XYZ file of C-alpha atoms in Angstrom:
262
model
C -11.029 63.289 -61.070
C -10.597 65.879 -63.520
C -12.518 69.159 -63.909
C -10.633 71.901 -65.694
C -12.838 74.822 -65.977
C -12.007 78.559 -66.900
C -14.764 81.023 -65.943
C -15.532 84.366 -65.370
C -18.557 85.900 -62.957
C -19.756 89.288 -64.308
C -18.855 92.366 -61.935
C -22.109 94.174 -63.346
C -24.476 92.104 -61.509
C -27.181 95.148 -60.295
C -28.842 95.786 -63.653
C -31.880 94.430 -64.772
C -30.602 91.750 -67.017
C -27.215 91.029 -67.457
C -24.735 87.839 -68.056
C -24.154 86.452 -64.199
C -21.233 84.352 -66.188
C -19.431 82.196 -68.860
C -16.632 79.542 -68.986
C -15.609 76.378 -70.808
C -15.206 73.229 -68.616
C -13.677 69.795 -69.231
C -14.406 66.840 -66.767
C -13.851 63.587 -66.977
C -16.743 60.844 -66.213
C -16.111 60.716 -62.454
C -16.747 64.395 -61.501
C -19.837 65.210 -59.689
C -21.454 68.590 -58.311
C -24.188 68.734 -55.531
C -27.629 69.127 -57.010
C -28.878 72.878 -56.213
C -31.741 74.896 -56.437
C -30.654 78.093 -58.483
C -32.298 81.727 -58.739
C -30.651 82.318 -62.320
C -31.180 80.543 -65.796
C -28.425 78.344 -67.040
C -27.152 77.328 -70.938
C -25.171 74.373 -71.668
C -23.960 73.426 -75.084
C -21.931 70.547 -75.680
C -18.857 70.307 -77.568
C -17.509 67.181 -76.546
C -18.514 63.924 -74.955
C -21.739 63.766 -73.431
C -23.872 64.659 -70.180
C -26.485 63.691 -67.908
C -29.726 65.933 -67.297
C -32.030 65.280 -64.490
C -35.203 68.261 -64.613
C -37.855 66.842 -62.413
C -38.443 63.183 -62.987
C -36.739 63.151 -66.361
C -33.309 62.141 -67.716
C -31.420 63.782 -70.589
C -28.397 62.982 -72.306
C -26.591 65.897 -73.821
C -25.000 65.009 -76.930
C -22.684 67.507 -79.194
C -24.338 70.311 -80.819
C -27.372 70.399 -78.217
C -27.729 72.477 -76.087
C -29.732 72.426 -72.097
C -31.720 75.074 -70.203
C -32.232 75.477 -66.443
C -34.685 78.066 -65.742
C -34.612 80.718 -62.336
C -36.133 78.301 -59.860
C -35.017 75.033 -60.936
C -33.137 72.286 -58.877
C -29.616 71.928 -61.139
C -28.885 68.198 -61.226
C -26.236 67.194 -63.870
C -22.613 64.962 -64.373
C -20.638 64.165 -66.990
C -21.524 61.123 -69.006
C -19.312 57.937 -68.307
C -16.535 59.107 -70.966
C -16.423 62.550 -69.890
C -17.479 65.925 -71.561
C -17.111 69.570 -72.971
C -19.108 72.182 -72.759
C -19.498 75.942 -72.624
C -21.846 77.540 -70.192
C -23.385 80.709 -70.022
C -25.735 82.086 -67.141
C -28.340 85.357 -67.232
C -29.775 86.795 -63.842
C -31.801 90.033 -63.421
C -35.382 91.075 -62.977
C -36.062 90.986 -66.733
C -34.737 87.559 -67.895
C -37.705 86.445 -66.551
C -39.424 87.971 -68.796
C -37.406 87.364 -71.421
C -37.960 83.488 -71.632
C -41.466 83.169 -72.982
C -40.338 86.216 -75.218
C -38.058 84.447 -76.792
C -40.083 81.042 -76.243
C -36.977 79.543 -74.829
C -38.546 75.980 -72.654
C -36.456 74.051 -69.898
C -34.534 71.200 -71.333
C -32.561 70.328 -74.157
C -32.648 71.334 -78.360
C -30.202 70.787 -80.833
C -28.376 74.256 -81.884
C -25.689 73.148 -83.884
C -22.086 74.126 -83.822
C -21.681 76.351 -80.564
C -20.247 79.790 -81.299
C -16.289 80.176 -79.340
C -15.659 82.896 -80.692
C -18.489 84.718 -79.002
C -17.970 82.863 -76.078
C -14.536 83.839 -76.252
C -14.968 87.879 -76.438
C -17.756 87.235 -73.609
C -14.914 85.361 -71.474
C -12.155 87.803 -72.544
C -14.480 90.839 -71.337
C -15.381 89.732 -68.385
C -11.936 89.100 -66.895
C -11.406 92.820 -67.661
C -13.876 93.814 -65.497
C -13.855 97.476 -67.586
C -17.255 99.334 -66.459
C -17.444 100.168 -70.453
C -18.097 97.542 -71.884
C -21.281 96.305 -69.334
C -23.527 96.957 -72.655
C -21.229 95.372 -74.965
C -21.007 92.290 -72.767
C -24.520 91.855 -72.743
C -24.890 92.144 -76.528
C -22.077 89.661 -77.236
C -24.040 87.477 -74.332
C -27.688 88.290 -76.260
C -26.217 86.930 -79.278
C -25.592 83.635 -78.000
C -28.822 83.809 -76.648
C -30.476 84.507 -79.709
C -28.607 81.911 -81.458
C -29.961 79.261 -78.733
C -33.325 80.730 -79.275
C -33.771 81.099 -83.276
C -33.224 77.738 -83.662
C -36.072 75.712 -85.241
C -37.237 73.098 -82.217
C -37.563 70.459 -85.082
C -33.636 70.707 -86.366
C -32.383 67.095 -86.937
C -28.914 66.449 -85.641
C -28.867 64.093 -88.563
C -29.635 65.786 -91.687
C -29.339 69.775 -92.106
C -31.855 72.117 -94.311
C -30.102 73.919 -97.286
C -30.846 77.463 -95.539
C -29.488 75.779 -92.181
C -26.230 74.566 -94.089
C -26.203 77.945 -95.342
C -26.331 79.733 -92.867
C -23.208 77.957 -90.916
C -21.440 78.223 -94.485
C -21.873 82.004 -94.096
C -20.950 82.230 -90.398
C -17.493 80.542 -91.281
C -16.837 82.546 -94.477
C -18.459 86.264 -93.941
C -14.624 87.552 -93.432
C -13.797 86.786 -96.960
C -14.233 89.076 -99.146
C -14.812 86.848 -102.260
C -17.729 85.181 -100.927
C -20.508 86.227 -102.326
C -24.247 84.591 -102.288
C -23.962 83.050 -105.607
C -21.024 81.182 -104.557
C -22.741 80.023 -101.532
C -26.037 78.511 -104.152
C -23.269 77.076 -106.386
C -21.568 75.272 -103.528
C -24.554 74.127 -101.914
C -25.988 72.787 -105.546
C -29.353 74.668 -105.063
C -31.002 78.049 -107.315
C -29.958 81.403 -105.651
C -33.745 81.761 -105.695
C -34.626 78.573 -103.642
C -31.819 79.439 -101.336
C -33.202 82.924 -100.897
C -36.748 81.762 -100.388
C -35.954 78.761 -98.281
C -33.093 81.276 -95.826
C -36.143 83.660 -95.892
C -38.841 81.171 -94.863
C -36.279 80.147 -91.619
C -34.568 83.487 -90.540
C -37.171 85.827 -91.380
C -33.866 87.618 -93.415
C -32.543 86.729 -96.876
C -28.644 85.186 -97.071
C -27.660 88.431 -98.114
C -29.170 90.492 -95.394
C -27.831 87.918 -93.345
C -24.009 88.328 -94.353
C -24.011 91.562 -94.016
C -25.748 91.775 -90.619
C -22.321 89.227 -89.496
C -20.173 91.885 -91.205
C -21.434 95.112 -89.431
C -21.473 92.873 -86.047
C -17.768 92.333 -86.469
C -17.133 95.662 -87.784
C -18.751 96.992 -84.571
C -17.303 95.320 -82.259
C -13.274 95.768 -83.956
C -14.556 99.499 -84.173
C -15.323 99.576 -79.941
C -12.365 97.536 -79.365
C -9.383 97.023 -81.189
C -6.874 99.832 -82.419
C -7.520 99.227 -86.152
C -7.678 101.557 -88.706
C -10.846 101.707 -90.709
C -9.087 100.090 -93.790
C -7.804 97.473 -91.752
C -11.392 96.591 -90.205
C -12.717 96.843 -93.999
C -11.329 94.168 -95.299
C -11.288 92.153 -91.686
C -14.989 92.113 -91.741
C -15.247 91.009 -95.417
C -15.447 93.906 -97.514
C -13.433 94.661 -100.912
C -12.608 98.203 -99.775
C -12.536 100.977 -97.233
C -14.789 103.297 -99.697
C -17.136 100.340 -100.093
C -17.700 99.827 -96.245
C -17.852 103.224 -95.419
C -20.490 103.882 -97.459
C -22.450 100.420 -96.482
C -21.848 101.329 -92.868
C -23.320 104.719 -93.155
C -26.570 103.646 -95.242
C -26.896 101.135 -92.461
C -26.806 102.765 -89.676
C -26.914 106.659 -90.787
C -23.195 107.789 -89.762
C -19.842 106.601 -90.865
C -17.806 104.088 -89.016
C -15.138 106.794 -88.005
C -18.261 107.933 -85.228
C -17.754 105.492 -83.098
């Protein structure tokens, strides 16, 4: 009976909202946990495989690219399908999360959110292992991101067939880093009018594709600038800009002081 899983539980756990934890498992179809009633809300997003939801008298099957929410209070009944699975978890705890849910109108069950995000579930991982008391606020932002993700997702995506803003915006996630890519190259690959891309990306994300690509660069940018030993240059052209001069001055109109601040 296999069940790898690598996990981490979060050694800030007295705030108001935090990440409780995070971890990657793999089990085969034979593993099983004992249902439990749970005071914390749970995220699972399948990679590989499939499993099986129970929430109340219903039955789910969680399929790649979907993701399934436990609430605080709920009674946690799940198993791998009959072939096994893959999946990244994430859990929140804290007065406020709570709160957060109708916020964010985030409902128990499952949605389709596309292709899950490693690399911030990676850095969330990686972070909490280090158990370093600075980073407690950039943990939670890495976490809010994925939590974001989960929730800007339109409830009617199609696992089958993709919108053009939707297919841009994964096109963007994967190519932000290079500096050559540019919006126009994004309509031209995707066959569509910058215009209708713009207005279409704008209609779904409340941002434009360019707003967009640059809100993935300064996220990258700010989180090489908190932790990595990188020279500004170096982080430039990392995060998908043509030159230190260029980013510099971006950063700074962004966010009203230069990179070297932080």
């Amino acid at each position: 009976m296999k069940n790898n899983r690598i996990g981490s539980y979060s050694p800030f756990q007295d705030d108001a909202l935090f990440v409780r934890s995070v971890g990657f498992c793999e089990q085969d179809g034979e593993y099983r946990e004992m249902s439990r009633e749970v005071d914390f809300g749970e995220f699972f997003w399948c990679t590989e495989g499939s499993g099986v939801f129970i929430l109340g008298k219903r039955h789910y099957i969680l399929r790649p690219g979907e993701v399934f929410f436990y609430p605080p209070g709920s009674v946690m009944d799940f198993h791998p399908g009959p072939n096994g699975w893959k999946h990244y978890f994430i859990t929140f705890s804290g007065e406020a999360f709570p709160l957060i849910i109708p916020t964010l109108s985030l409902s128990p069950g499952k949605k389709f959110c596309g292709r899950v995000p490693e690399d911030l579930f990676k850095q969330l991982l990686s972070g909490m292992l280090e158990s370093d008391p600075g980073k407690r606020i950039p943990l939670l932002n890495i976490g809010m991101q994925i939590l974001f993700q989960i929730a800007s997702t339109p409830k009617n995506k199609s696992r089958r067939k993709e919108s053009t803003a939707e297919k841009a915006k994964l096109l963007i996630e994967q190519n932000f880093s290079n500096a050559e890519f540019s919006i126009s190259q994004l309509a031209w690959k995707l066959a569509v009018h910058r215009v209708t891309l713009c207005r279409e990306f704008k209609k779904l994300y409340n941002v434009t594709p360019q707003e967009f690509l640059f809100a993935c660069r300064f996220s990258k940018a700010i989180r090489l600038l908190q932790e990595e030993n990188l020279t500004v240059k170096e982080i430039a052209f990392a995060c998908g800009f043509s030159s230190q001069e260029y980013f510099s001055t971006a950063f700074s109109k962004k966010f009203g002081h230069p990179p070297t601040s932080l």
